Short mmCIF file of C-alpha atoms in Angstrom, two decimals:
data_model
loop_
_atom_site.label_atom_id
_atom_site.label_comp_id
_atom_site.label_asym_id
_atom_site.label_seq_id
_atom_site.Cartn_x
_atom_site.Cartn_y
_atom_site.Cartn_z
CA MET C 1134 0.00 0.00 0.00
CA SER C 1135 1.31 3.41 -0.97
CA VAL C 1136 1.32 6.08 1.74
CA VAL C 1137 0.74 8.73 -0.94
CA ASN C 1138 -1.50 8.23 -3.96
CA TYR C 1139 -0.85 10.36 -7.03
CA THR C 1140 -3.30 10.69 -9.90
CA VAL C 1141 -4.03 13.22 -12.60
CA GLU C 1142 -7.64 14.03 -13.45
CA GLY C 1143 -7.94 16.45 -16.33
CA SER C 1144 -5.58 19.31 -15.54
CA THR C 1145 -5.45 18.63 -11.78
CA ALA C 1146 -2.85 16.48 -10.04
CA ILE C 1147 -4.28 14.89 -6.90
CA VAL C 1148 -2.02 13.94 -4.01
CA GLU C 1149 -3.78 11.86 -1.38
CA ILE C 1150 -2.06 11.16 1.92
CA ASN C 1151 -3.03 7.53 2.46
CA ARG C 1152 -2.42 6.63 6.10
CA PRO C 1153 -5.93 6.81 7.56
CA GLU C 1154 -5.04 4.24 10.23
CA ALA C 1155 -2.43 6.74 11.50
CA PHE C 1156 -4.64 9.82 10.98
CA ASN C 1157 -2.56 10.57 7.85
CA SER C 1158 0.43 11.51 9.98
CA LEU C 1159 3.50 12.78 8.17
CA SER C 1160 6.24 10.16 8.07
CA GLN C 1161 9.39 10.52 5.97
CA ARG C 1162 7.78 8.25 3.37
CA VAL C 1163 4.79 10.60 3.19
CA TRP C 1164 7.03 13.65 2.72
CA GLN C 1165 8.94 11.76 0.02
CA GLY C 1166 5.66 10.88 -1.69
CA ILE C 1167 4.46 14.48 -1.61
CA ASP C 1168 7.84 15.68 -2.92
CA LYS C 1169 7.82 13.14 -5.77
CA ALA C 1170 4.21 14.00 -6.66
CA LEU C 1171 5.02 17.71 -6.71
CA ALA C 1172 7.99 17.12 -9.02
CA SER C 1173 5.88 14.93 -11.31
CA SER C 1174 3.03 17.43 -11.47
CA GLU C 1175 5.37 20.33 -12.20
CA SER C 1176 7.00 18.38 -15.04
CA GLU C 1177 3.69 17.66 -16.77
CA ASP C 1178 2.57 20.52 -19.03
CA ALA C 1179 -1.05 19.36 -18.87
CA VAL C 1180 -1.17 19.79 -15.09
CA LYS C 1181 -2.41 23.23 -14.09
CA ALA C 1182 -3.08 22.72 -10.35
CA LEU C 1183 -2.13 20.43 -7.47
CA LEU C 1184 -4.71 19.28 -4.92
CA ILE C 1185 -3.61 17.70 -1.62
CA CYS C 1186 -6.11 15.76 0.48
CA GLY C 1187 -6.18 13.03 3.10
CA ALA C 1188 -7.72 9.57 2.85
CA GLY C 1189 -10.42 8.69 5.33
CA LYS C 1190 -11.82 10.84 8.10
CA HIS C 1191 -8.94 13.32 8.63
CA PHE C 1192 -6.68 15.49 6.51
CA CYS C 1193 -3.53 15.12 8.65
CA THR C 1194 -2.79 15.22 12.37
CA GLY C 1195 0.87 16.13 12.10
CA ALA C 1196 4.17 14.33 12.37
CA ASP C 1197 4.40 10.59 12.79
CA LEU C 1198 5.32 10.74 16.48
CA LYS C 1199 6.44 7.10 16.58
CA GLU C 1200 8.92 7.82 13.81
CA ILE C 1201 10.10 11.03 15.52
CA LYS C 1202 10.51 9.18 18.83
CA GLY C 1203 12.64 6.58 17.06
CA LEU C 1204 14.93 9.32 15.73
CA ARG C 1205 15.50 11.04 19.08
CA GLY C 1206 18.70 9.09 19.71
CA ASP C 1207 20.21 10.28 16.43
CA LYS C 1208 20.24 14.08 16.41
CA ALA C 1209 21.56 14.30 12.84
CA ALA C 1210 18.82 12.00 11.51
CA LEU C 1211 16.14 13.88 13.46
CA ASN C 1212 17.37 17.24 12.14
CA ALA C 1213 17.53 15.86 8.59
CA ALA C 1214 13.95 14.57 8.87
CA ILE C 1215 12.68 17.93 10.10
CA GLN C 1216 14.65 19.79 7.44
CA TYR C 1217 13.26 17.56 4.69
CA GLY C 1218 9.69 18.37 5.74
CA MET C 1219 10.59 22.06 5.75
CA ASP C 1220 12.16 21.79 2.30
CA VAL C 1221 9.09 20.07 0.83
CA SER C 1222 6.84 22.69 2.44
CA LYS C 1223 8.94 25.45 0.86
CA ARG C 1224 8.74 23.75 -2.55
CA LEU C 1225 4.95 23.56 -2.24
CA GLU C 1226 4.79 27.23 -1.30
CA ALA C 1227 7.04 28.21 -4.23
CA SER C 1228 5.44 25.92 -6.81
CA ARG C 1229 4.48 27.39 -10.18
CA LEU C 1230 1.21 25.50 -9.75
CA PRO C 1231 -1.63 26.65 -7.52
CA VAL C 1232 -1.54 24.29 -4.53
CA VAL C 1233 -5.01 23.57 -3.16
CA MET C 1234 -5.58 21.92 0.22
CA ALA C 1235 -8.83 19.98 0.68
CA VAL C 1236 -9.30 19.61 4.44
CA GLN C 1237 -11.72 17.27 6.17
CA GLY C 1238 -11.72 16.24 9.81
CA LEU C 1239 -8.58 17.30 11.65
CA ALA C 1240 -5.63 19.34 10.38
CA LEU C 1241 -3.42 19.66 13.44
CA ALA C 1242 0.19 20.60 14.20
CA GLY C 1243 2.24 19.49 11.16
CA GLY C 1244 -1.04 18.98 9.31
CA LEU C 1245 -1.80 22.67 9.81
CA GLU C 1246 1.73 23.50 8.69
CA LEU C 1247 1.10 21.53 5.50
CA VAL C 1248 -2.17 23.42 4.96
CA LEU C 1249 -0.34 26.74 5.41
CA SER C 1250 2.08 25.86 2.59
CA GLY C 1251 -0.79 25.81 0.08
CA ASP C 1252 -2.27 28.69 -1.88
CA VAL C 1253 -5.96 27.91 -1.38
CA VAL C 1254 -7.77 25.94 1.32
CA PHE C 1255 -11.17 24.33 1.00
CA ALA C 1256 -12.35 22.96 4.34
CA ALA C 1257 -15.40 20.87 5.11
CA LYS C 1258 -17.81 22.54 7.54
CA THR C 1259 -16.85 19.94 10.14
CA ALA C 1260 -13.09 20.44 9.72
CA GLN C 1261 -11.00 21.60 12.67
CA LEU C 1262 -7.58 23.22 12.37
CA GLY C 1263 -5.05 23.93 15.09
CA ASP C 1264 -1.47 23.85 16.23
CA GLN C 1265 -0.73 21.35 19.00
CA HIS C 1266 3.01 21.88 19.41
CA ALA C 1267 2.76 23.96 22.62
CA GLN C 1268 0.72 21.23 24.26
CA PHE C 1269 3.81 19.00 24.00
CA GLY C 1270 6.42 21.69 24.73
CA LEU C 1271 7.45 21.83 21.06
CA VAL C 1272 7.62 24.45 18.33
CA PRO C 1273 6.50 24.03 14.72
CA GLY C 1274 9.32 22.55 12.66
CA TRP C 1275 7.99 22.85 9.12
CA GLY C 1276 7.48 26.60 8.77
CA GLY C 1277 4.22 27.07 10.64
CA SER C 1278 5.61 29.70 13.00
CA GLN C 1279 6.56 31.84 9.99
CA ARG C 1280 3.58 31.19 7.71
CA LEU C 1281 0.83 31.47 10.33
CA PRO C 1282 1.58 35.12 11.31
CA ARG C 1283 1.80 36.11 7.63
CA ILE C 1284 -1.65 34.64 7.01
CA VAL C 1285 -3.61 35.47 10.18
CA GLY C 1286 -1.56 38.26 11.79
CA VAL C 1287 0.89 38.14 14.67
CA ARG C 1288 -1.55 38.35 17.60
CA ARG C 1289 -3.87 35.66 16.29
CA ALA C 1290 -0.90 33.46 15.40
CA LEU C 1291 0.58 33.80 18.89
CA ASP C 1292 -2.80 32.96 20.42
CA LEU C 1293 -3.08 29.81 18.31
CA LEU C 1294 0.55 28.78 18.82
CA PHE C 1295 0.59 29.35 22.60
CA THR C 1296 -2.84 27.95 23.48
CA ALA C 1297 -3.06 24.96 21.09
CA LYS C 1298 -6.61 26.16 20.37
CA TRP C 1299 -8.53 24.45 17.56
CA LEU C 1300 -10.52 26.47 15.04
CA SER C 1301 -13.66 25.39 13.24
CA ALA C 1302 -13.62 25.72 9.46
CA GLU C 1303 -15.71 28.89 9.78
CA GLU C 1304 -13.36 30.40 12.38
CA ALA C 1305 -10.35 29.51 10.24
CA ARG C 1306 -11.97 31.24 7.25
CA GLU C 1307 -12.55 34.36 9.36
CA TYR C 1308 -8.92 34.28 10.54
CA GLY C 1309 -7.70 34.23 6.95
#
């Protein structure tokens, strides 16, 4: 089973994070799949947009914490894993293609960071978005602490980052 499904429908490349049993958490294999799909979509002239979604009930609940825990003993490997996620996020943000995020269920922590690297977000009415890093004594590692203030403003970003508050889809739309 592939952890990322890539298809092209008409002029839209669709990247589906396919780890519903793990709430579509972001493992290194998922980041690699997103990176490969982005490169493929940018190399195809017929592709005019990239859509990222999650399989199952949730968009993405952040980093694969089991994988991160396994890397804690190897600082270089942990830093490389975090840097790779940051690099892929930057490539999404800089893509020549419009990057559309289709959010259902939860988009938390690294999942929110992934959402923030897109150009357009469509969220189901029942979607919830939030940053959970503070709850665990962590900081966003994939660009969320830079992107969030640019999108929602500094005060709102600090509130979300410090309180680990979740937003409904409607609240997120109002925030920006």
